[in-house]
Short mmCIF file of C-alpha atoms and ligand atoms in Angstrom, two decimals:
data_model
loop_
_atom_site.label_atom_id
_atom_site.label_comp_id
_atom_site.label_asym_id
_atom_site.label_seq_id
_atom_site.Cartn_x
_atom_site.Cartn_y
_atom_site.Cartn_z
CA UNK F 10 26.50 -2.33 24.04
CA UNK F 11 28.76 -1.11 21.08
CA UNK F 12 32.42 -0.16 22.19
CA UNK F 13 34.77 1.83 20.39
CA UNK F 14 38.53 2.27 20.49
CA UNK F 15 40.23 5.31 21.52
CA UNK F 16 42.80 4.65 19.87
CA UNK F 17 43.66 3.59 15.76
CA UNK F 18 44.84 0.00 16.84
CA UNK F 19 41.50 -1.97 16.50
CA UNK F 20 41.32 -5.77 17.71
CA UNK F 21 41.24 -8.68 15.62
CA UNK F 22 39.52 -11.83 17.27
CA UNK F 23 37.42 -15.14 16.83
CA UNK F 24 34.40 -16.09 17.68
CA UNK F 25 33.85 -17.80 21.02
CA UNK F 26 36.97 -14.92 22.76
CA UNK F 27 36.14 -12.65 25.17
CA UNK F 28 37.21 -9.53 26.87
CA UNK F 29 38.21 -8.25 30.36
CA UNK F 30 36.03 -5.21 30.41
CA UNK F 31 37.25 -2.71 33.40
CA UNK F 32 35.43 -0.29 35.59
CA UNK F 33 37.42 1.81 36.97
CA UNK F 34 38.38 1.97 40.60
CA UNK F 35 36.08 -1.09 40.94
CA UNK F 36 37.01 -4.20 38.90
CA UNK F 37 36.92 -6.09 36.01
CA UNK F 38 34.21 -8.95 34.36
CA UNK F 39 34.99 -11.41 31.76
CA UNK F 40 32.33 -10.22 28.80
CA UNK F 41 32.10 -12.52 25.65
CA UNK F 42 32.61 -10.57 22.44
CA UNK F 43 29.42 -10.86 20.20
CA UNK F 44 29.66 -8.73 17.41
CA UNK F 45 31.07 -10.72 13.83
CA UNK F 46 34.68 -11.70 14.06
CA UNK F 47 37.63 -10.43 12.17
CA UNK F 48 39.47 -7.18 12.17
CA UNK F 49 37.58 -4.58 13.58
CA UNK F 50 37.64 -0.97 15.33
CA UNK F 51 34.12 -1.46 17.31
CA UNK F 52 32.98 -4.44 19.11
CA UNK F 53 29.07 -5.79 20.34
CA UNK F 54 28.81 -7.16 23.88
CA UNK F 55 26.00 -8.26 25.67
CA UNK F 56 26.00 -7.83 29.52
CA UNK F 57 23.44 -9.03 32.40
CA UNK F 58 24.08 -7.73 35.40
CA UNK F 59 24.87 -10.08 38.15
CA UNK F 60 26.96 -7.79 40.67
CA UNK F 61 29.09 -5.14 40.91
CA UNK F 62 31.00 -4.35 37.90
CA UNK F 63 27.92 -5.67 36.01
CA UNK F 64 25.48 -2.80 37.42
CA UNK F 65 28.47 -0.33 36.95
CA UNK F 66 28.32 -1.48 33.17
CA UNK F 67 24.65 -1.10 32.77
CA UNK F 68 24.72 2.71 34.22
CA UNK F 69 27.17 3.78 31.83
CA UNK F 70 26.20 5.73 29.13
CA UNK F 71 26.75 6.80 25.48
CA UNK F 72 30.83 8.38 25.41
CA UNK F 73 30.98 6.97 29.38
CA UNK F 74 34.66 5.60 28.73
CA UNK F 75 35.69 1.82 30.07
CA UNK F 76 38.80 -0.26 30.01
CA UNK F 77 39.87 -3.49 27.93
CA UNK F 78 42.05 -6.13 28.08
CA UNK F 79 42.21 -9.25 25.76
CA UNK F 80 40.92 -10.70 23.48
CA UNK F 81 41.23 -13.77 25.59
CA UNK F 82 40.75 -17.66 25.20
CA UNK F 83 40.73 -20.03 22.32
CA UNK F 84 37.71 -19.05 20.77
CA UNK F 85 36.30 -21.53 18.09
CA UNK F 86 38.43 -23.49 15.47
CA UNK F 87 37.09 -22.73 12.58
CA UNK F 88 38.95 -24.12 10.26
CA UNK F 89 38.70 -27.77 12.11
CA UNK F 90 34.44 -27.27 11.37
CA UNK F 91 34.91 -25.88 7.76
CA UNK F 92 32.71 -27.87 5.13
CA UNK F 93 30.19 -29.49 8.39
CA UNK F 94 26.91 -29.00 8.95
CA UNK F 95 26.78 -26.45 12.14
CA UNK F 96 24.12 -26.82 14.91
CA UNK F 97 23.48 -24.16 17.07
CA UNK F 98 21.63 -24.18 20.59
CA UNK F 99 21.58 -21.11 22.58
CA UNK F 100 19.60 -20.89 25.67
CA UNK F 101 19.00 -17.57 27.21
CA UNK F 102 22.57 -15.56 27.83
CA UNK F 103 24.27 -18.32 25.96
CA UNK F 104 23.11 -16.68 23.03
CA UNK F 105 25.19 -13.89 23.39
CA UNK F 106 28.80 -15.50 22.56
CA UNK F 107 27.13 -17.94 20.12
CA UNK F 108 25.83 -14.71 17.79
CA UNK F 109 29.26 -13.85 16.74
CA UNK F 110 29.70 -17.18 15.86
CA UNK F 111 25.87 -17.17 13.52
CA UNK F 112 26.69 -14.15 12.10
CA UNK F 113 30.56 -15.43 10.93
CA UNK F 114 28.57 -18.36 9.00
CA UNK F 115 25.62 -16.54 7.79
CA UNK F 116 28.14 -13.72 6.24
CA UNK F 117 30.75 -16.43 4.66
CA UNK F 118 27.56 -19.32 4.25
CA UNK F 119 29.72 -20.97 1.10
CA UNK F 120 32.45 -22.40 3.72
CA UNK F 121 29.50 -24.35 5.84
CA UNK F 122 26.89 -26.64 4.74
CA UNK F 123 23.82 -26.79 6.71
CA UNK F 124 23.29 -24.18 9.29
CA UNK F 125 20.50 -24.87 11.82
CA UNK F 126 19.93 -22.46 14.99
CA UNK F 127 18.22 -23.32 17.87
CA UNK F 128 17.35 -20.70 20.10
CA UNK F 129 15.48 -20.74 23.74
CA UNK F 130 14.53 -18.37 26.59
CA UNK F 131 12.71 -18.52 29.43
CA UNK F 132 9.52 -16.09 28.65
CA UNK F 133 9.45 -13.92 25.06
CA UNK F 134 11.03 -10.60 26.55
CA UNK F 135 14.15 -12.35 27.70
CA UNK F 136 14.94 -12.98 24.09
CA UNK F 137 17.50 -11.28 23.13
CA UNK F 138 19.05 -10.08 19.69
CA UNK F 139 15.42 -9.75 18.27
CA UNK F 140 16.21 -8.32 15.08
CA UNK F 141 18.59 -11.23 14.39
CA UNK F 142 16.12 -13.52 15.58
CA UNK F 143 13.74 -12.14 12.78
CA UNK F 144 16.14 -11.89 9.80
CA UNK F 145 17.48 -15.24 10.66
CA UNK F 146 13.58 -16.65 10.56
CA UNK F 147 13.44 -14.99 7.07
CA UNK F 148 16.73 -16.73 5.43
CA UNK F 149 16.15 -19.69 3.08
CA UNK F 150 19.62 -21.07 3.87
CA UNK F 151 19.36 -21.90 7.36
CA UNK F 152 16.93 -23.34 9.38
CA UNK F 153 15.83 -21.17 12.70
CA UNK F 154 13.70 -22.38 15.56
CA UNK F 155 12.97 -20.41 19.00
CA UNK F 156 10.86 -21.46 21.91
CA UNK F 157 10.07 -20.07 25.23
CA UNK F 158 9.85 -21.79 28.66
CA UNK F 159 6.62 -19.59 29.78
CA UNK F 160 5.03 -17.91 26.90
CA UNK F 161 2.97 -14.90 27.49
CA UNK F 162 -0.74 -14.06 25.46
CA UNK F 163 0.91 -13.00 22.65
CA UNK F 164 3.47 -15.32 21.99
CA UNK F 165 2.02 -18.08 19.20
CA UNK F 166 5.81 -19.83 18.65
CA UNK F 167 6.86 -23.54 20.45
CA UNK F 168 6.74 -23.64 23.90
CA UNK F 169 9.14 -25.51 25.87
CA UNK F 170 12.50 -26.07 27.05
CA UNK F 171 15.13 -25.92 24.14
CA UNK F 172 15.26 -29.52 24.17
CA UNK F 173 12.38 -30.10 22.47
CA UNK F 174 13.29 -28.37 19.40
CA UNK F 175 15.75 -31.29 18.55
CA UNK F 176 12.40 -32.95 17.39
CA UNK F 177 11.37 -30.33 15.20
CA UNK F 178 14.42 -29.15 13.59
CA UNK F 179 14.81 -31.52 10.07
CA UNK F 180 17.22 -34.81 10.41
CA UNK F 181 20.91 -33.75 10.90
CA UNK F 182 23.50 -36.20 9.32
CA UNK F 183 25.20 -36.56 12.92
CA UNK F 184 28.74 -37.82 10.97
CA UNK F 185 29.01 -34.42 9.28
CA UNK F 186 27.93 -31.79 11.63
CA UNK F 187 29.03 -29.90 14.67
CA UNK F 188 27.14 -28.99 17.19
CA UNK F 189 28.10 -25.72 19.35
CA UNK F 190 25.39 -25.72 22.58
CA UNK F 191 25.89 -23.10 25.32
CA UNK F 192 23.41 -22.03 27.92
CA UNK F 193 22.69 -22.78 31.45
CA UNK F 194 24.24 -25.90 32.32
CA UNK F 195 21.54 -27.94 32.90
CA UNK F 196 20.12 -26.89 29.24
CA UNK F 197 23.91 -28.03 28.41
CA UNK F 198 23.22 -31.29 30.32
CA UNK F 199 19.69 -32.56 28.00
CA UNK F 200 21.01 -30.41 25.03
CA UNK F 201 24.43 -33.01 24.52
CA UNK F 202 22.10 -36.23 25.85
CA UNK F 203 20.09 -35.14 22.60
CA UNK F 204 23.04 -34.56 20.64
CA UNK F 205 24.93 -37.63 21.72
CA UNK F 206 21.03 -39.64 20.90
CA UNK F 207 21.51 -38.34 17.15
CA UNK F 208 24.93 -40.46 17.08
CA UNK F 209 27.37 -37.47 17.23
CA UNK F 210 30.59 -37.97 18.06
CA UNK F 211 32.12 -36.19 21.78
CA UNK F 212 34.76 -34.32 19.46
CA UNK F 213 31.90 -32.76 17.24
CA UNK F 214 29.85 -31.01 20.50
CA UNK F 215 31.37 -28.00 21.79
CA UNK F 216 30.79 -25.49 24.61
CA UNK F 217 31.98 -22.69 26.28
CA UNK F 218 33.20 -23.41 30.03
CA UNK F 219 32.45 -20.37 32.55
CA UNK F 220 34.62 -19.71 35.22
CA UNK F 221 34.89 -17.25 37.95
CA UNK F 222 38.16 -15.72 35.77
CA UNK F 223 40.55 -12.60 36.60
CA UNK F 224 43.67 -12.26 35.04
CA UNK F 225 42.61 -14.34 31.59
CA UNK F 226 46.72 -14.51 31.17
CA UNK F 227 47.22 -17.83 32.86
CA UNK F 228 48.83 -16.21 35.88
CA UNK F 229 46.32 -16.25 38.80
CA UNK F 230 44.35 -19.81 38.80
CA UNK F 231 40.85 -18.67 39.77
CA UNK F 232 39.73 -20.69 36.60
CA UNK F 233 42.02 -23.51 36.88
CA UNK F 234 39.96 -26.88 36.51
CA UNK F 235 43.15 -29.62 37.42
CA UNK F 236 46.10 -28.61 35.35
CA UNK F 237 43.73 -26.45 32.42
CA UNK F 238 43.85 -22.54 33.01
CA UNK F 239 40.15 -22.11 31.35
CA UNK F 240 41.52 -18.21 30.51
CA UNK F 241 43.80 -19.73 28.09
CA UNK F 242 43.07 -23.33 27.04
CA UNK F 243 38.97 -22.70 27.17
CA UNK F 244 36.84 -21.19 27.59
CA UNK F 245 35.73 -23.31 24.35
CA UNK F 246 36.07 -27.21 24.90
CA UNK F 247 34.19 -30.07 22.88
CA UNK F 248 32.23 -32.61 24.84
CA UNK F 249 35.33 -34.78 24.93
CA UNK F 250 37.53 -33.10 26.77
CA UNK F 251 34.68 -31.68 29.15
CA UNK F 252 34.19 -35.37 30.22
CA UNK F 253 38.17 -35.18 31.18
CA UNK F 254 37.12 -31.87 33.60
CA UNK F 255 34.14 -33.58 34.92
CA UNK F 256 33.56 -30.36 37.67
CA UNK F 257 33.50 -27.74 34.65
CA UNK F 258 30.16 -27.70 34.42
C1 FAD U 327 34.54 -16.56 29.48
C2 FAD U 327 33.38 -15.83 30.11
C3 FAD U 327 32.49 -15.13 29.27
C4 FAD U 327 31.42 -14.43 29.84
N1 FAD U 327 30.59 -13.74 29.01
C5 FAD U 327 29.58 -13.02 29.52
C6 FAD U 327 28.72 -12.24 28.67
O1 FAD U 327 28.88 -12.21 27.43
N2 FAD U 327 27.75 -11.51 29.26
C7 FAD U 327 27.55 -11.50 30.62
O2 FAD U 327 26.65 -10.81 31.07
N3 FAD U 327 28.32 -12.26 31.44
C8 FAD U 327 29.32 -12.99 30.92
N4 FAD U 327 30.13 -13.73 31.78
C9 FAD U 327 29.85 -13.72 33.23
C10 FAD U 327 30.41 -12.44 33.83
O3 FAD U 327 31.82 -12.45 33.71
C11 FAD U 327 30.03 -12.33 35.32
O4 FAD U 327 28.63 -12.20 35.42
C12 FAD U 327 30.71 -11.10 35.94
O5 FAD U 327 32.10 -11.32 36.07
C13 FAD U 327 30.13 -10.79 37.30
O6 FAD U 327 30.86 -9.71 37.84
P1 FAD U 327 30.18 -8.71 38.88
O7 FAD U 327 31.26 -7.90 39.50
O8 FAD U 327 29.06 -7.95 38.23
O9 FAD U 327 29.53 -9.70 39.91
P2 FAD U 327 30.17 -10.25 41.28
O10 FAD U 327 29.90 -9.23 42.33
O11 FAD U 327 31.57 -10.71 41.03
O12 FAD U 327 29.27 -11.54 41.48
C14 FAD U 327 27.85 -11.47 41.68
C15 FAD U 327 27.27 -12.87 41.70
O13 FAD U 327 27.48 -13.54 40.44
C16 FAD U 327 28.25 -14.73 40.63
N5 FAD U 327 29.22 -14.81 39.52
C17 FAD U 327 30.18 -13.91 39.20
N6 FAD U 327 30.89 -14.31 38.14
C18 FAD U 327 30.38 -15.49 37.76
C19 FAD U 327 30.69 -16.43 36.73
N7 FAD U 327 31.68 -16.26 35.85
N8 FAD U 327 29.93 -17.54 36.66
C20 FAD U 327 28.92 -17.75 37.53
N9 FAD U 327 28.59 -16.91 38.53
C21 FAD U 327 29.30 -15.81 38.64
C22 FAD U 327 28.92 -14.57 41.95
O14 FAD U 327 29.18 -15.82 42.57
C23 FAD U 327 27.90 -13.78 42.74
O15 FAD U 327 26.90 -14.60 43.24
C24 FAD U 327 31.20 -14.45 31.24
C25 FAD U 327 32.09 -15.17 32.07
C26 FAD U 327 33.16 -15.85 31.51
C27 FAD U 327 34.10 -16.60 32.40
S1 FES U 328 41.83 -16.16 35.00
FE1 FES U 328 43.80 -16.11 35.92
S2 FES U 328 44.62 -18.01 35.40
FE2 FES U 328 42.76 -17.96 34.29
#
Protein backbone atom coordinates (compact mmCIF):
# COMPACT_ATOMS: atom_id res chain seq x y z
CA UNK A 1 0.00 0.00 0.00
CA UNK A 2 1.12 3.65 -0.85
CA UNK A 3 0.55 6.19 2.10
CA UNK A 4 0.44 9.76 1.89
CA UNK A 5 0.86 12.59 4.35
CA UNK A 6 -1.79 14.88 5.35
CA UNK A 7 0.22 17.15 6.13
CA UNK A 8 3.50 19.19 4.19
CA UNK A 9 6.07 17.64 6.72
CA UNK A 10 7.12 14.42 4.80
CA UNK A 11 9.49 11.75 6.58
CA UNK A 12 12.97 11.20 5.90
CA UNK A 13 14.24 7.56 6.75
CA UNK A 14 16.69 4.57 5.96
CA UNK A 15 16.33 1.54 4.79
CA UNK A 16 15.77 -1.35 7.19
CA UNK A 17 13.18 1.51 9.68
CA UNK A 18 9.85 0.93 10.13
CA UNK A 19 6.64 2.49 11.15
CA UNK A 20 3.92 2.18 13.86
CA UNK A 21 0.95 2.18 11.57
CA UNK A 22 -2.43 2.90 13.75
CA UNK A 23 -5.99 1.81 13.35
CA UNK A 24 -8.00 3.63 15.05
CA UNK A 25 -9.89 2.64 18.14
CA UNK A 26 -8.11 -0.72 17.68
CA UNK A 27 -4.28 -0.70 17.77
CA UNK A 28 -1.20 -0.34 16.26
CA UNK A 29 1.42 -2.94 14.11
CA UNK A 30 5.00 -2.41 13.54
CA UNK A 31 5.07 -2.25 9.39
CA UNK A 32 8.59 -2.09 7.72
CA UNK A 33 8.88 0.83 5.31
CA UNK A 34 9.63 -0.50 1.71
CA UNK A 35 9.49 2.11 -0.64
CA UNK A 36 13.36 3.81 -1.59
CA UNK A 37 14.82 5.74 1.27
CA UNK A 38 15.47 9.40 1.60
CA UNK A 39 13.25 12.38 1.92
CA UNK A 40 9.96 11.71 0.89
CA UNK A 41 6.10 12.77 1.12
CA UNK A 42 4.64 9.08 0.26
CA UNK A 43 5.81 5.87 1.56
CA UNK A 44 5.38 1.81 0.16
CA UNK A 45 4.50 -0.79 2.79
CA UNK A 46 3.80 -4.21 2.44
CA UNK A 47 1.35 -5.84 4.96
CA UNK A 48 0.19 -9.66 5.55
CA UNK A 49 -2.36 -9.98 7.67
CA UNK A 50 -1.79 -11.97 10.75
CA UNK A 51 -4.55 -10.51 13.24
CA UNK A 52 -6.36 -7.75 14.09
CA UNK A 53 -4.94 -4.54 13.09
CA UNK A 54 -3.51 -6.49 10.09
CA UNK A 55 -7.14 -7.41 8.62
CA UNK A 56 -8.23 -3.80 9.62
CA UNK A 57 -5.27 -2.67 7.24
CA UNK A 58 -6.16 -4.88 4.40
CA UNK A 59 -10.02 -3.56 4.38
CA UNK A 60 -9.05 -0.13 4.09
CA UNK A 61 -9.36 1.50 1.03
CA UNK A 62 -8.12 4.20 -1.40
CA UNK A 63 -8.46 7.94 0.85
CA UNK A 64 -9.45 5.41 4.07
CA UNK A 65 -7.18 7.61 6.48
CA UNK A 66 -4.63 5.74 9.15
CA UNK A 67 -2.23 6.90 11.78
CA UNK A 68 1.75 6.98 11.97
CA UNK A 69 4.29 7.09 14.28
CA UNK A 70 8.12 6.71 13.67
CA UNK A 71 10.25 6.14 11.64
CA UNK A 72 11.64 3.75 14.15
CA UNK A 73 14.90 1.59 14.65
CA UNK A 74 18.38 1.74 13.32
CA UNK A 75 17.77 0.85 9.96
CA UNK A 76 20.93 -0.13 7.87
CA UNK A 77 24.41 1.62 8.05
CA UNK A 78 25.08 2.45 4.96
CA UNK A 79 27.88 4.18 5.00
CA UNK A 80 29.77 1.22 7.13
CA UNK A 81 28.83 -1.19 3.62
CA UNK A 82 29.77 1.61 1.06
CA UNK A 83 32.33 0.29 -1.66
CA UNK A 84 31.31 -3.90 -0.66
CA UNK A 85 29.89 -6.24 -2.62
CA UNK A 86 26.05 -6.54 -1.23
CA UNK A 87 24.26 -9.96 -1.01
CA UNK A 88 20.80 -10.07 -0.71
CA UNK A 89 18.48 -13.09 0.47
CA UNK A 90 14.90 -12.49 0.94
CA UNK A 91 12.60 -15.27 1.67
CA UNK A 92 8.94 -14.71 1.40
CA UNK A 93 7.76 -11.45 3.65
CA UNK A 94 11.39 -10.77 4.29
CA UNK A 95 11.40 -9.34 1.04
CA UNK A 96 9.41 -6.60 1.90
CA UNK A 97 11.96 -4.48 4.21
CA UNK A 98 14.90 -5.74 2.10
CA UNK A 99 13.27 -3.87 -1.27
CA UNK A 100 13.90 -0.50 0.07
CA UNK A 101 17.17 -1.48 0.69
CA UNK A 102 17.60 -3.06 -3.49
CA UNK A 103 16.11 -0.23 -4.76
CA UNK A 104 18.64 2.41 -2.61
CA UNK A 105 21.62 0.42 -4.44
CA UNK A 106 20.16 -0.15 -7.77
CA UNK A 107 19.27 3.85 -7.93
CA UNK A 108 22.90 5.04 -6.50
CA UNK A 109 24.76 1.49 -8.12
CA UNK A 110 28.29 3.69 -8.36
CA UNK A 111 28.62 3.62 -4.33
CA UNK A 112 28.39 -0.51 -4.31
CA UNK A 113 30.27 -3.00 -6.18
CA UNK A 114 28.64 -6.20 -6.84
CA UNK A 115 25.01 -6.47 -6.16
CA UNK A 116 23.57 -10.02 -6.12
CA UNK A 117 19.77 -10.70 -4.99
CA UNK A 118 18.52 -13.74 -3.92
CA UNK A 119 14.99 -14.07 -3.71
CA UNK A 120 12.63 -17.18 -2.47
CA UNK A 121 8.95 -18.00 -1.81
CA UNK A 122 7.12 -20.72 -1.04
CA UNK A 123 4.87 -21.35 -4.39
CA UNK A 124 5.07 -18.55 -7.51
CA UNK A 125 1.91 -16.43 -6.35
CA UNK A 126 3.39 -15.69 -2.99
CA UNK A 127 6.04 -13.72 -4.75
CA UNK A 128 5.75 -10.56 -4.17
CA UNK A 129 7.00 -7.19 -5.82
CA UNK A 130 6.71 -8.89 -9.33
CA UNK A 131 7.46 -6.06 -11.38
CA UNK A 132 10.72 -5.55 -9.44
CA UNK A 133 11.37 -9.06 -9.65
CA UNK A 134 11.26 -8.68 -13.55
CA UNK A 135 13.22 -5.41 -14.05
CA UNK A 136 15.75 -6.62 -11.63
CA UNK A 137 16.09 -10.05 -13.92
CA UNK A 138 16.62 -7.62 -16.87
CA UNK A 139 19.64 -5.39 -15.30
CA UNK A 140 23.19 -6.21 -16.48
CA UNK A 141 24.64 -4.85 -13.22
CA UNK A 142 23.35 -7.14 -10.77
CA UNK A 143 22.88 -10.58 -10.61
CA UNK A 144 19.08 -11.83 -9.68
CA UNK A 145 18.02 -15.34 -8.81
CA UNK A 146 14.39 -16.50 -7.49
CA UNK A 147 13.19 -19.93 -6.62
CA UNK A 148 10.08 -21.37 -5.26
CA UNK A 149 9.56 -24.07 -2.57
CA UNK A 150 6.45 -25.76 -4.59
CA UNK A 151 6.32 -24.63 -8.10
CA UNK A 152 3.11 -24.82 -9.92
CA UNK A 153 2.72 -26.02 -14.04
CA UNK A 154 3.75 -22.96 -15.16
CA UNK A 155 6.55 -22.02 -13.24
CA UNK A 156 9.99 -23.14 -15.36
CA UNK A 157 12.53 -21.09 -12.70
CA UNK A 158 14.79 -23.14 -9.72
CA UNK A 159 12.96 -24.93 -7.41
CA UNK A 160 13.93 -25.15 -3.92
CA UNK A 161 14.48 -23.64 -0.70
CA UNK A 162 16.52 -20.30 -0.97
CA UNK A 163 19.45 -22.08 0.14
CA UNK A 164 20.21 -23.60 -2.79
CA UNK A 165 20.68 -20.58 -4.77
CA UNK A 166 24.05 -19.94 -2.89
CA UNK A 167 25.29 -22.61 -5.47
CA UNK A 168 24.14 -20.93 -8.40
CA UNK A 169 24.73 -17.38 -7.78
CA UNK A 170 28.65 -16.63 -9.28
CA UNK A 171 31.66 -16.80 -6.50
CA UNK A 172 31.35 -13.88 -3.98
CA UNK A 173 34.76 -12.55 -2.65
CA UNK A 174 33.46 -13.27 1.07
CA UNK A 175 36.32 -10.48 2.47
CA UNK A 176 34.55 -7.71 0.53
CA UNK A 177 30.91 -8.25 0.69
CA UNK A 178 27.96 -7.96 2.98
CA UNK A 179 25.44 -10.04 3.18
CA UNK A 180 21.82 -8.71 4.40
CA UNK A 181 19.47 -12.18 4.80
CA UNK A 182 15.96 -11.80 6.28
CA UNK A 183 13.14 -14.25 6.10
CA UNK A 184 11.66 -16.84 8.24
CA UNK A 185 14.05 -17.78 10.75
CA UNK A 186 14.78 -21.03 9.91
CA UNK A 187 15.62 -19.72 6.14
CA UNK A 188 17.83 -17.23 8.44
CA UNK A 189 19.28 -20.33 10.20
CA UNK A 190 20.79 -22.36 6.60
CA UNK A 191 20.96 -18.89 4.84
CA UNK A 192 24.09 -17.57 7.52
CA UNK A 193 25.46 -21.52 7.77
CA UNK A 194 25.91 -20.82 3.88
CA UNK A 195 27.15 -17.48 4.35
CA UNK A 196 29.47 -18.26 7.22
CA UNK A 197 30.69 -21.66 4.60
CA UNK A 198 31.78 -18.84 2.00
CA UNK A 199 34.29 -17.48 4.83
CA UNK A 200 32.33 -14.28 5.74
CA UNK A 201 32.99 -12.66 8.61
CA UNK A 202 29.86 -12.45 11.70
CA UNK A 203 30.19 -8.50 11.35
CA UNK A 204 29.50 -8.65 7.47
CA UNK A 205 25.86 -10.76 7.84
CA UNK A 206 23.05 -8.75 8.90
CA UNK A 207 19.36 -9.22 9.74
CA UNK A 208 16.44 -7.73 10.91
CA UNK A 209 15.26 -9.05 14.51
CA UNK A 210 11.26 -9.22 14.88
CA UNK A 211 9.75 -8.64 17.99
CA UNK A 212 6.33 -8.49 19.35
CA UNK A 213 7.00 -4.34 19.62
CA UNK A 214 4.54 -1.43 20.92
CA UNK A 215 5.81 1.71 21.86
CA UNK A 216 9.14 1.54 19.36
CA UNK A 217 10.41 4.56 21.88
CA UNK A 218 12.28 2.39 24.30
CA UNK A 219 9.68 2.91 27.00
CA UNK A 220 7.57 -0.29 27.33
CA UNK A 221 10.02 -3.52 27.00
CA UNK A 222 7.79 -5.88 25.00
CA UNK A 223 10.91 -6.19 22.63
CA UNK A 224 13.54 -6.17 25.16
CA UNK A 225 16.01 -9.19 24.46
CA UNK A 226 18.44 -8.78 27.99
CA UNK A 227 19.40 -5.18 28.27
CA UNK A 228 18.73 -4.33 24.07
CA UNK A 229 15.27 -2.50 23.46
CA UNK A 230 15.01 -4.10 19.71
CA UNK A 231 12.62 -0.71 18.96
CA UNK A 232 15.67 1.28 19.26
CA UNK A 233 18.99 -0.59 19.06
CA UNK A 234 17.51 -3.23 16.22
CA UNK A 235 15.59 -4.15 14.65
CA UNK A 236 18.82 -4.48 12.28
CA UNK A 237 21.76 -6.52 13.98
CA UNK A 238 24.76 -8.36 12.13
CA UNK A 239 25.32 -11.99 12.87
CA UNK A 240 27.71 -10.97 15.62
CA UNK A 241 25.82 -9.42 17.89
CA UNK A 242 22.75 -11.86 17.21
CA UNK A 243 25.04 -14.63 18.64
CA UNK A 244 25.24 -12.17 21.92
CA UNK A 245 21.01 -12.38 21.95
CA UNK A 246 21.02 -16.00 21.33
CA UNK A 247 16.79 -16.07 21.94
CA UNK A 248 16.31 -13.31 19.08
CA UNK A 249 15.66 -15.53 16.67
C1 LIG B 1 10.31 -4.29 13.11
C2 LIG B 1 9.12 -5.04 12.56
C3 LIG B 1 8.82 -4.90 11.20
C4 LIG B 1 7.70 -5.57 10.67
N1 LIG B 1 7.42 -5.40 9.34
C5 LIG B 1 6.33 -5.99 8.81
C6 LIG B 1 5.98 -5.78 7.44
O1 LIG B 1 6.67 -5.07 6.68
N2 LIG B 1 4.85 -6.38 6.98
C7 LIG B 1 4.06 -7.17 7.78
O2 LIG B 1 3.05 -7.67 7.30
N3 LIG B 1 4.39 -7.42 9.07
C8 LIG B 1 5.49 -6.84 9.60
N4 LIG B 1 5.80 -7.06 10.93
C9 LIG B 1 4.93 -7.95 11.74
C10 LIG B 1 3.70 -7.18 12.17
O3 LIG B 1 4.08 -6.14 13.04
C11 LIG B 1 2.71 -8.11 12.91
O4 LIG B 1 2.24 -9.08 12.00
C12 LIG B 1 1.53 -7.29 13.44
O5 LIG B 1 1.95 -6.49 14.52
C13 LIG B 1 0.41 -8.20 13.90
O6 LIG B 1 -0.60 -7.38 14.46
P1 LIG B 1 -2.13 -7.85 14.44
O7 LIG B 1 -2.88 -6.96 15.36
O8 LIG B 1 -2.63 -7.93 13.02
O9 LIG B 1 -2.03 -9.32 14.98
P2 LIG B 1 -2.19 -9.81 16.51
O10 LIG B 1 -3.65 -9.97 16.76
O11 LIG B 1 -1.37 -8.94 17.41
O12 LIG B 1 -1.46 -11.21 16.40
C14 LIG B 1 -1.93 -12.27 15.56
C15 LIG B 1 -0.94 -13.42 15.58
O13 LIG B 1 0.34 -13.01 15.04
C16 LIG B 1 1.37 -13.17 16.02
N5 LIG B 1 2.25 -11.99 15.94
C17 LIG B 1 1.90 -10.70 16.11
N6 LIG B 1 2.97 -9.89 15.97
C18 LIG B 1 4.02 -10.68 15.70
C19 LIG B 1 5.40 -10.44 15.46
N7 LIG B 1 5.96 -9.23 15.47
N8 LIG B 1 6.17 -11.53 15.21
C20 LIG B 1 5.65 -12.76 15.20
N9 LIG B 1 4.35 -13.05 15.42
C21 LIG B 1 3.55 -12.03 15.66
C22 LIG B 1 0.66 -13.25 17.34
O14 LIG B 1 1.39 -14.01 18.28
C23 LIG B 1 -0.64 -13.94 16.97
O15 LIG B 1 -0.46 -15.32 16.88
C24 LIG B 1 6.91 -6.42 11.49
C25 LIG B 1 7.24 -6.56 12.85
C26 LIG B 1 8.32 -5.88 13.38
C27 LIG B 1 8.65 -6.03 14.83
S1 LIG C 1 8.58 -1.59 21.68
FE1 LIG C 1 8.47 -0.61 23.62
S2 LIG C 1 10.47 -0.76 24.34
FE2 LIG C 1 10.63 -1.52 22.32
Amino acid sequence: MRLEFDDEQGVEYRPGQFMEVSIFGLGEAPISICSAPGKRDDLEMCVRTVGDVTQAIHELGVGDTVGLRGPFGNGYDMENVAGKDLLFVAGGLGLAPTRSFILDALNNRDRFRRVTILCGAQTPSDLLFRDDLEAWAKRADCEFLVTVDRPDEEWTGNKGVITTLFRKMDKIDPANTAAFIIGPPIMFKFAVLEALGMGMRKANIYCSLERRMKCGLGKCGHCQIRNVYVCQEGPIFNYAEVMRLREGI
